Short mmCIF file of C-alpha atoms in Angstrom, two decimals:
data_model
loop_
_atom_site.label_atom_id
_atom_site.label_comp_id
_atom_site.label_asym_id
_atom_site.label_seq_id
_atom_site.Cartn_x
_atom_site.Cartn_y
_atom_site.Cartn_z
CA MET A 1449 0.00 0.00 0.00
CA ARG A 1450 1.06 3.56 -0.63
CA ASN A 1451 3.21 5.51 1.84
CA PHE A 1452 3.45 9.29 2.21
CA ARG A 1453 6.66 10.91 3.42
CA VAL A 1454 5.79 13.52 6.05
CA ALA A 1455 9.09 14.37 7.76
CA THR A 1456 12.79 13.54 8.09
CA ILE A 1457 14.43 13.05 11.49
CA TRP A 1458 18.18 12.31 11.83
CA GLY A 1459 18.16 11.76 8.07
CA ILE A 1460 15.49 9.05 8.43
CA PRO A 1461 12.36 9.45 6.26
CA ILE A 1462 9.18 9.28 8.37
CA LYS A 1463 6.33 7.84 6.31
CA ILE A 1464 2.62 7.37 6.88
CA ASN A 1465 0.91 4.41 5.29
CA ILE A 1466 -2.51 5.02 3.77
CA SER A 1467 -3.97 2.42 6.16
CA LEU A 1468 -3.21 4.78 9.06
CA LEU A 1469 -4.95 7.70 7.35
CA VAL A 1470 -8.05 5.51 7.04
CA PHE A 1471 -7.75 4.19 10.59
CA LEU A 1472 -7.07 7.46 12.46
CA PRO A 1473 -10.70 8.74 12.31
CA VAL A 1474 -11.88 5.30 13.46
CA LEU A 1475 -9.42 5.34 16.35
CA ALA A 1476 -10.49 8.88 17.29
CA TRP A 1477 -14.11 7.69 17.36
CA LEU A 1478 -13.22 4.61 19.42
CA ILE A 1479 -11.39 6.70 22.02
CA GLY A 1480 -13.97 9.49 22.16
CA SER A 1481 -17.04 7.25 22.25
CA GLY A 1482 -18.17 4.24 24.17
CA THR A 1483 -16.64 3.60 27.58
CA GLN A 1484 -13.09 4.81 26.89
CA ILE A 1485 -13.52 8.24 28.48
CA GLU A 1486 -15.47 6.81 31.40
CA THR A 1487 -12.89 4.04 31.96
CA TYR A 1488 -9.80 6.23 31.84
CA ALA A 1489 -11.22 9.33 33.59
CA GLY A 1490 -10.88 7.67 37.00
CA VAL A 1491 -7.35 6.40 36.28
CA VAL A 1492 -6.17 9.76 34.95
CA GLY A 1493 -7.82 11.58 37.82
CA ALA A 1494 -6.03 9.35 40.32
CA LEU A 1495 -2.69 9.97 38.61
CA ALA A 1496 -3.28 13.74 38.52
CA GLY A 1497 -4.57 13.86 42.10
CA THR A 1498 -7.86 15.44 41.02
CA GLU A 1499 -11.32 14.40 39.85
CA LEU A 1500 -12.25 14.85 36.21
CA ASP A 1501 -15.79 15.97 35.48
CA LEU A 1502 -17.30 13.43 33.09
CA SER A 1503 -20.07 15.82 32.05
CA VAL A 1504 -17.44 18.27 30.76
CA LEU A 1505 -15.52 15.54 28.91
CA ARG A 1506 -18.71 14.30 27.23
CA ALA A 1507 -20.21 17.68 26.39
CA GLY A 1508 -20.89 18.56 22.72
CA SER A 1509 -17.99 17.83 20.38
CA THR A 1510 -15.49 17.42 23.23
CA PRO A 1511 -15.35 13.61 22.84
CA TRP A 1512 -14.29 14.08 19.21
CA LEU A 1513 -11.60 16.55 20.27
CA ILE A 1514 -10.36 14.13 22.93
CA GLY A 1515 -10.38 11.24 20.47
CA THR A 1516 -8.51 13.19 17.80
CA LEU A 1517 -5.82 14.51 20.18
CA ALA A 1518 -5.35 11.09 21.78
CA ALA A 1519 -5.14 9.28 18.41
CA VAL A 1520 -2.57 11.72 17.03
CA GLY A 1521 -0.68 11.63 20.34
CA LEU A 1522 -0.63 7.83 20.26
CA PHE A 1523 1.01 7.69 16.85
CA ALA A 1524 3.42 10.45 17.85
CA SER A 1525 4.36 8.13 20.73
CA VAL A 1526 4.76 5.23 18.30
CA THR A 1527 7.11 7.41 16.24
CA LEU A 1528 9.21 8.07 19.35
CA HIS A 1529 9.21 4.32 20.04
CA GLU A 1530 10.59 3.59 16.56
CA LEU A 1531 13.10 6.44 16.85
CA GLY A 1532 14.35 4.71 20.00
CA HIS A 1533 15.13 1.62 17.90
CA ALA A 1534 16.71 3.84 15.23
CA TRP A 1535 18.92 5.70 17.75
CA ALA A 1536 20.24 2.42 19.16
CA ALA A 1537 20.89 1.05 15.66
CA MET A 1538 22.75 4.19 14.58
CA ARG A 1539 25.05 3.84 17.59
CA TYR A 1540 26.27 0.64 15.93
CA ASP A 1541 26.62 2.43 12.57
CA LEU A 1542 23.62 0.59 11.13
CA GLU A 1543 21.65 2.39 8.41
CA VAL A 1544 17.97 3.06 9.09
CA GLU A 1545 16.17 3.27 5.76
CA SER A 1546 12.81 4.60 7.00
CA ILE A 1547 10.18 4.61 9.72
CA THR A 1548 6.65 3.84 8.56
CA LEU A 1549 3.52 4.38 10.63
CA TRP A 1550 0.61 2.11 9.76
CA ILE A 1551 -2.60 0.68 11.17
CA LEU A 1552 -0.80 -1.62 13.65
CA GLY A 1553 1.80 0.89 14.86
CA GLY A 1554 5.22 1.56 13.43
CA LEU A 1555 7.97 -0.22 11.50
CA ALA A 1556 11.61 0.84 11.48
CA SER A 1557 13.31 -0.57 8.37
CA PHE A 1558 17.02 -1.32 8.67
CA LYS A 1559 19.32 -1.94 5.74
CA GLN A 1560 20.82 -4.82 7.68
CA LEU A 1561 20.05 -6.25 11.11
CA PRO A 1562 22.99 -7.22 13.32
CA ARG A 1563 23.60 -10.88 14.09
CA GLU A 1564 25.50 -10.14 17.29
CA TRP A 1565 23.11 -11.05 20.10
CA ASN A 1566 24.09 -8.10 22.33
CA ARG A 1567 23.50 -5.57 19.54
CA GLU A 1568 20.11 -6.99 18.62
CA LEU A 1569 19.17 -7.01 22.30
CA ALA A 1570 20.12 -3.34 22.72
CA ILE A 1571 18.19 -2.29 19.58
CA ALA A 1572 15.12 -4.35 20.55
CA VAL A 1573 14.80 -2.99 24.11
CA ALA A 1574 15.46 0.61 23.03
CA GLY A 1575 11.88 0.97 21.73
CA PRO A 1576 10.06 -0.15 24.91
CA ILE A 1577 12.48 1.90 27.04
CA THR A 1578 11.62 4.96 24.93
CA SER A 1579 7.89 4.26 25.42
CA ILE A 1580 8.41 4.04 29.19
CA LEU A 1581 10.32 7.33 29.19
CA THR A 1582 7.54 8.90 27.10
CA GLY A 1583 4.96 7.64 29.58
CA VAL A 1584 6.97 9.03 32.51
CA GLY A 1585 7.29 12.35 30.67
CA CYS A 1586 3.52 12.49 30.15
CA TYR A 1587 2.98 11.71 33.84
CA ALA A 1588 5.34 14.54 34.82
CA ALA A 1589 3.41 16.91 32.54
CA LEU A 1590 0.17 15.70 34.10
CA LEU A 1591 1.32 16.82 37.55
CA VAL A 1592 1.91 20.42 36.45
CA LEU A 1593 -1.16 20.92 34.27
CA PRO A 1594 -3.94 23.05 35.83
CA ASP A 1595 -7.26 21.48 36.85
CA SER A 1596 -8.98 24.04 34.64
CA ALA A 1597 -7.87 22.11 31.51
CA PRO A 1598 -9.72 18.79 31.88
CA VAL A 1599 -9.42 17.84 28.19
CA LEU A 1600 -5.66 18.30 28.20
CA LEU A 1601 -5.41 16.48 31.54
CA PHE A 1602 -7.32 13.52 30.16
CA VAL A 1603 -5.32 13.27 26.91
CA VAL A 1604 -1.90 13.60 28.60
CA GLY A 1605 -2.90 11.14 31.31
CA TRP A 1606 -4.28 8.72 28.70
CA LEU A 1607 -0.97 8.91 26.81
CA ALA A 1608 0.98 8.27 30.02
CA VAL A 1609 -0.97 5.05 30.64
CA THR A 1610 -1.02 3.99 26.99
CA ASN A 1611 2.75 4.36 26.55
CA ILE A 1612 3.38 2.06 29.49
CA ILE A 1613 0.88 -0.45 28.06
CA LEU A 1614 2.61 -0.11 24.67
CA ALA A 1615 5.99 -0.90 26.24
CA VAL A 1616 4.67 -3.94 28.11
CA PHE A 1617 2.74 -5.27 25.09
CA ASN A 1618 5.77 -4.93 22.82
CA MET A 1619 7.85 -7.00 25.21
CA LEU A 1620 5.64 -10.06 24.69
CA PRO A 1621 7.90 -12.73 23.09
CA ALA A 1622 5.79 -12.71 19.93
CA PHE A 1623 8.49 -12.58 17.26
CA PRO A 1624 9.03 -10.29 15.34
CA MET A 1625 7.76 -7.88 18.01
CA ASP A 1626 10.40 -6.38 20.32
CA GLY A 1627 10.00 -9.10 22.94
CA GLY A 1628 10.43 -11.75 20.25
CA ARG A 1629 13.66 -10.12 19.09
CA VAL A 1630 14.87 -10.02 22.69
CA LEU A 1631 14.10 -13.75 22.89
CA ARG A 1632 16.07 -14.43 19.70
CA ALA A 1633 19.00 -12.38 20.97
CA LEU A 1634 19.11 -14.34 24.23
CA LEU A 1635 18.78 -17.67 22.39
CA ALA A 1636 21.59 -16.65 20.00
CA ARG A 1637 24.01 -16.44 22.92
CA SER A 1638 24.30 -20.22 23.00
CA ARG A 1639 23.10 -21.48 19.60
CA PRO A 1640 23.41 -20.60 15.88
CA TYR A 1641 21.52 -17.51 14.71
CA ALA A 1642 19.33 -19.49 12.29
CA SER A 1643 18.36 -21.94 15.03
CA ALA A 1644 17.56 -19.07 17.43
CA THR A 1645 15.40 -17.48 14.73
CA ARG A 1646 13.48 -20.71 14.12
CA ILE A 1647 12.69 -21.09 17.83
CA ALA A 1648 11.68 -17.43 18.23
CA ALA A 1649 9.54 -17.63 15.07
CA ARG A 1650 7.81 -20.75 16.40
CA VAL A 1651 6.99 -18.94 19.66
CA GLY A 1652 5.74 -15.99 17.59
CA THR A 1653 3.47 -18.35 15.66
CA TYR A 1654 1.94 -19.63 18.92
CA PHE A 1655 1.25 -16.04 19.98
CA ALA A 1656 -0.30 -15.34 16.57
CA ILE A 1657 -2.72 -18.23 17.11
CA LEU A 1658 -3.46 -16.94 20.64
CA PHE A 1659 -4.16 -13.43 19.31
CA ALA A 1660 -6.41 -14.88 16.61
CA VAL A 1661 -8.44 -16.83 19.17
CA PHE A 1662 -8.87 -13.76 21.39
CA GLY A 1663 -9.66 -11.71 18.29
CA VAL A 1664 -12.51 -14.04 17.37
CA ILE A 1665 -13.83 -14.26 20.93
CA SER A 1666 -13.75 -10.49 21.46
CA PHE A 1667 -14.79 -9.63 17.88
CA SER A 1668 -11.60 -7.56 17.49
CA PRO A 1669 -10.52 -7.08 13.85
CA LEU A 1670 -7.28 -5.43 15.02
CA LEU A 1671 -6.24 -8.51 17.00
CA LEU A 1672 -6.96 -10.69 13.99
CA LEU A 1673 -4.91 -8.37 11.77
CA LEU A 1674 -2.08 -8.41 14.33
CA ALA A 1675 -2.22 -12.22 14.40
CA LEU A 1676 -1.90 -12.38 10.61
CA PHE A 1677 0.97 -9.89 10.64
CA ILE A 1678 2.92 -11.77 13.34
CA TYR A 1679 2.36 -15.13 11.65
CA GLY A 1680 3.44 -13.87 8.23
CA ALA A 1681 6.37 -11.80 9.48
CA ALA A 1682 7.69 -14.56 11.77
CA SER A 1683 7.51 -17.16 8.99
CA GLY A 1684 9.03 -14.76 6.46
CA GLU A 1685 11.96 -13.73 8.63
CA SER A 1686 12.65 -17.33 9.57
CA ARG A 1687 12.86 -18.24 5.87
CA THR A 1688 15.02 -15.20 5.11
CA VAL A 1689 17.52 -16.03 7.84
CA ALA A 1690 17.64 -19.67 6.67
CA LEU A 1691 18.38 -18.52 3.10
CA ALA A 1692 21.06 -16.08 4.27
CA ASP A 1693 22.62 -18.86 6.35
CA LEU A 1694 22.80 -21.24 3.38
CA LEU A 1695 24.22 -18.55 1.07
CA GLU A 1696 26.70 -17.14 3.58
CA GLY A 1697 30.18 -16.74 2.10
CA LEU A 1698 28.99 -17.15 -1.49
CA THR A 1699 29.08 -14.51 -4.19
CA VAL A 1700 26.71 -14.50 -7.14
CA GLY A 1701 29.78 -15.25 -9.27
CA ASP A 1702 30.15 -18.58 -7.44
CA ILE A 1703 26.62 -19.56 -8.48
CA ALA A 1704 26.34 -18.08 -11.98
CA ARG A 1705 26.76 -20.33 -15.02
CA PRO A 1706 28.96 -19.55 -18.02
CA THR A 1707 26.93 -18.84 -21.14
CA ARG A 1708 27.78 -22.18 -22.74
CA LEU A 1709 24.43 -22.73 -24.44
CA THR A 1710 23.60 -19.74 -26.59
CA VAL A 1711 21.16 -18.96 -29.37
CA ASP A 1712 21.09 -15.98 -31.72
CA ALA A 1713 18.29 -13.45 -31.18
CA ASP A 1714 17.36 -13.68 -34.88
CA ALA A 1715 16.85 -17.46 -34.81
CA THR A 1716 13.28 -18.69 -35.20
CA VAL A 1717 11.50 -20.33 -32.32
CA GLU A 1718 11.38 -23.55 -34.33
CA GLU A 1719 15.19 -23.47 -34.57
CA LEU A 1720 15.33 -22.90 -30.82
CA VAL A 1721 13.13 -25.95 -30.20
CA ASP A 1722 15.42 -28.10 -32.36
CA LEU A 1723 18.44 -26.78 -30.47
CA MET A 1724 16.85 -27.58 -27.12
CA PHE A 1725 16.19 -31.17 -28.22
CA ALA A 1726 19.75 -31.51 -29.51
CA GLU A 1727 21.35 -30.13 -26.36
CA ARG A 1728 18.82 -31.65 -23.92
CA ALA A 1729 18.47 -28.19 -22.33
CA THR A 1730 15.47 -26.03 -21.48
CA GLU A 1731 17.22 -22.66 -21.09
CA PHE A 1732 19.48 -20.73 -23.45
CA THR A 1733 21.34 -17.45 -23.27
CA VAL A 1734 20.41 -15.14 -26.13
CA THR A 1735 23.19 -13.26 -27.96
CA GLN A 1736 23.15 -10.54 -30.59
CA GLY A 1737 26.32 -9.36 -32.26
CA GLY A 1738 28.34 -11.38 -29.78
CA GLU A 1739 26.77 -9.64 -26.76
CA VAL A 1740 24.53 -11.35 -24.22
CA VAL A 1741 21.11 -9.67 -24.45
CA GLY A 1742 18.71 -11.98 -22.64
CA VAL A 1743 17.53 -15.44 -21.66
CA VAL A 1744 14.90 -17.72 -23.19
CA THR A 1745 13.36 -20.86 -21.68
CA VAL A 1746 11.00 -23.58 -22.82
CA ALA A 1747 8.19 -21.92 -20.84
CA ASP A 1748 8.41 -18.85 -23.09
CA PHE A 1749 7.14 -20.69 -26.19
CA ARG A 1750 5.16 -23.60 -24.72
CA GLU A 1751 1.79 -22.06 -25.67
CA LEU A 1752 2.77 -21.11 -29.23
CA SER A 1753 1.24 -22.87 -32.22
CA THR A 1754 3.41 -24.50 -34.91
CA ALA A 1755 2.81 -21.55 -37.25
CA GLN A 1756 3.84 -19.08 -34.56
CA ARG A 1757 6.99 -21.05 -33.83
CA GLU A 1758 7.98 -20.84 -37.48
CA ALA A 1759 7.21 -17.11 -37.75
CA ASP A 1760 8.41 -15.72 -34.40
CA THR A 1761 12.06 -15.20 -33.53
CA VAL A 1762 13.84 -15.72 -30.25
CA ALA A 1763 14.02 -11.93 -29.87
CA ASP A 1764 10.20 -11.85 -29.71
CA LEU A 1765 10.16 -14.15 -26.69
CA MET A 1766 13.33 -13.63 -24.71
CA LEU A 1767 13.52 -11.94 -21.36
CA THR A 1768 15.53 -8.76 -21.87
CA ASP A 1769 14.91 -6.60 -18.82
CA LEU A 1770 17.17 -8.76 -16.65
CA PRO A 1771 19.14 -7.21 -13.78
CA ARG A 1772 22.88 -6.93 -14.39
CA LEU A 1773 24.89 -7.84 -11.31
CA ASP A 1774 28.56 -7.69 -10.41
CA ALA A 1775 30.10 -11.11 -9.80
CA ALA A 1776 31.49 -9.91 -6.45
CA MET A 1777 27.99 -9.20 -5.06
CA SER A 1778 27.00 -11.50 -2.21
CA ALA A 1779 24.70 -14.32 -3.28
CA PHE A 1780 22.02 -13.33 -0.76
CA ASP A 1781 21.97 -9.71 -1.96
CA ALA A 1782 21.72 -10.98 -5.53
CA LEU A 1783 18.72 -13.12 -4.61
CA VAL A 1784 17.10 -10.08 -2.98
CA GLU A 1785 17.78 -8.14 -6.19
CA LEU A 1786 15.96 -10.81 -8.19
CA ASP A 1787 12.99 -10.59 -5.83
CA THR A 1788 12.97 -6.79 -5.97
CA ASN A 1789 12.94 -6.82 -9.78
CA ARG A 1790 10.56 -9.83 -9.92
CA ALA A 1791 13.03 -11.44 -12.30
CA THR A 1792 13.59 -15.15 -12.89
CA ALA A 1793 17.22 -14.68 -13.92
CA ALA A 1794 20.02 -12.10 -14.00
CA LEU A 1795 23.14 -11.40 -16.05
CA VAL A 1796 26.36 -11.50 -14.03
CA GLU A 1797 29.32 -9.43 -15.20
CA SER A 1798 32.78 -10.77 -14.35
CA ALA A 1799 36.35 -10.60 -15.64
CA GLU A 1800 35.65 -13.81 -17.57
CA GLY A 1801 32.67 -12.30 -19.36
CA THR A 1802 28.90 -12.34 -18.91
CA HIS A 1803 27.37 -15.28 -17.05
CA VAL A 1804 23.75 -16.09 -16.18
CA VAL A 1805 22.19 -16.92 -12.83
CA SER A 1806 18.60 -18.08 -12.31
CA ARG A 1807 16.43 -18.91 -9.33
CA GLU A 1808 17.04 -22.59 -10.08
CA ASP A 1809 20.78 -21.97 -9.73
CA PHE A 1810 20.22 -20.46 -6.28
CA SER A 1811 18.04 -23.41 -5.29
CA SER A 1812 20.66 -25.91 -6.47
CA ALA A 1813 23.45 -24.06 -4.66
CA MET A 1814 21.50 -23.92 -1.39
CA GLU A 1815 20.60 -27.61 -1.64
CA MET A 1816 24.24 -28.50 -2.21
CA ARG A 1817 25.32 -26.35 0.75
CA ARG A 1818 22.63 -27.94 2.90
CA LEU A 1819 23.68 -31.47 1.99
CA ALA A 1820 27.41 -30.81 2.20
CA GLN A 1821 27.17 -28.43 5.20
CA ALA A 1822 30.48 -27.00 4.05
CA ASP A 1823 32.02 -23.59 4.69
CA GLY A 1824 33.43 -23.26 1.19
CA PRO A 1825 31.42 -22.39 -1.95
CA PHE A 1826 30.22 -26.00 -2.34
#
């Protein structure tokens, strides 16, 4: 979904997802209506050492004002929470690509997460610590606000309580939430990073199921959405770490294949079919004037009729918008590049010339590494 850049802090783009823009009015209504004001008025009054007049808080459009201020304040608090993660990461010279606010809170995107358990631990706890400090700051402000400003008292007091709840909730070991990352960091002290990730992801999956059950029982769409997010993110990160582990130490040049089987771009598809039968191969590199220009596979012409195969050339079918990668690029980064470009193959430039690498090559390399369990390329 679309994101809108609204600010830049410490060189980090702060973005708002469109889901948040849709959800903010709903959140404002939820806070300003129902039992929210009634429930929190007593708590805030106790914290402030005064009694809030419910009739004033419910009068006219005041509930909407309270809901709007509280909703905006909540996501400002979430931004501070994510900036806490970002500050800790930047202390380790890690690049923070962006912070995105969306319907379920905030996401700080890092170019690369550290594998050192102590660094991940520090980055993970920095967010909840920031939320606690924000809550304490709101409580301090609550003590100095005049009793003649009941709306402001309520909103600041509500934010004080909510930030503490936010910190506690985020420390649940539901990977990839902060508590789940803390769990992985602690597990990684005594076991391989991939193994620690698998265990933390499994715990996160259990929490996702728990959230889904409570979401159904309480008719809470947000809990169900959170359950789906945790389940998907935990599974996805577990797979990503497993892939990175299998490809560790490999460059894309180690995996790429020399362009041994080539076909000219001007050849007809029928000629290509004959060549595939002769060579017992289903994929060819396409050349034009001696230069590699693309890749063609059996899937590209499978649906063509006999007449089309005789009339069309390889140039009409080949994949040409392939990423061009340097042979020294790490294999994992190259695989990410393929995913980013939604490409099935890439051209790899090296001192020996242009080679080709496909998703099947990555799969074969990872299977060989898994079976051999070797530190070298294969």
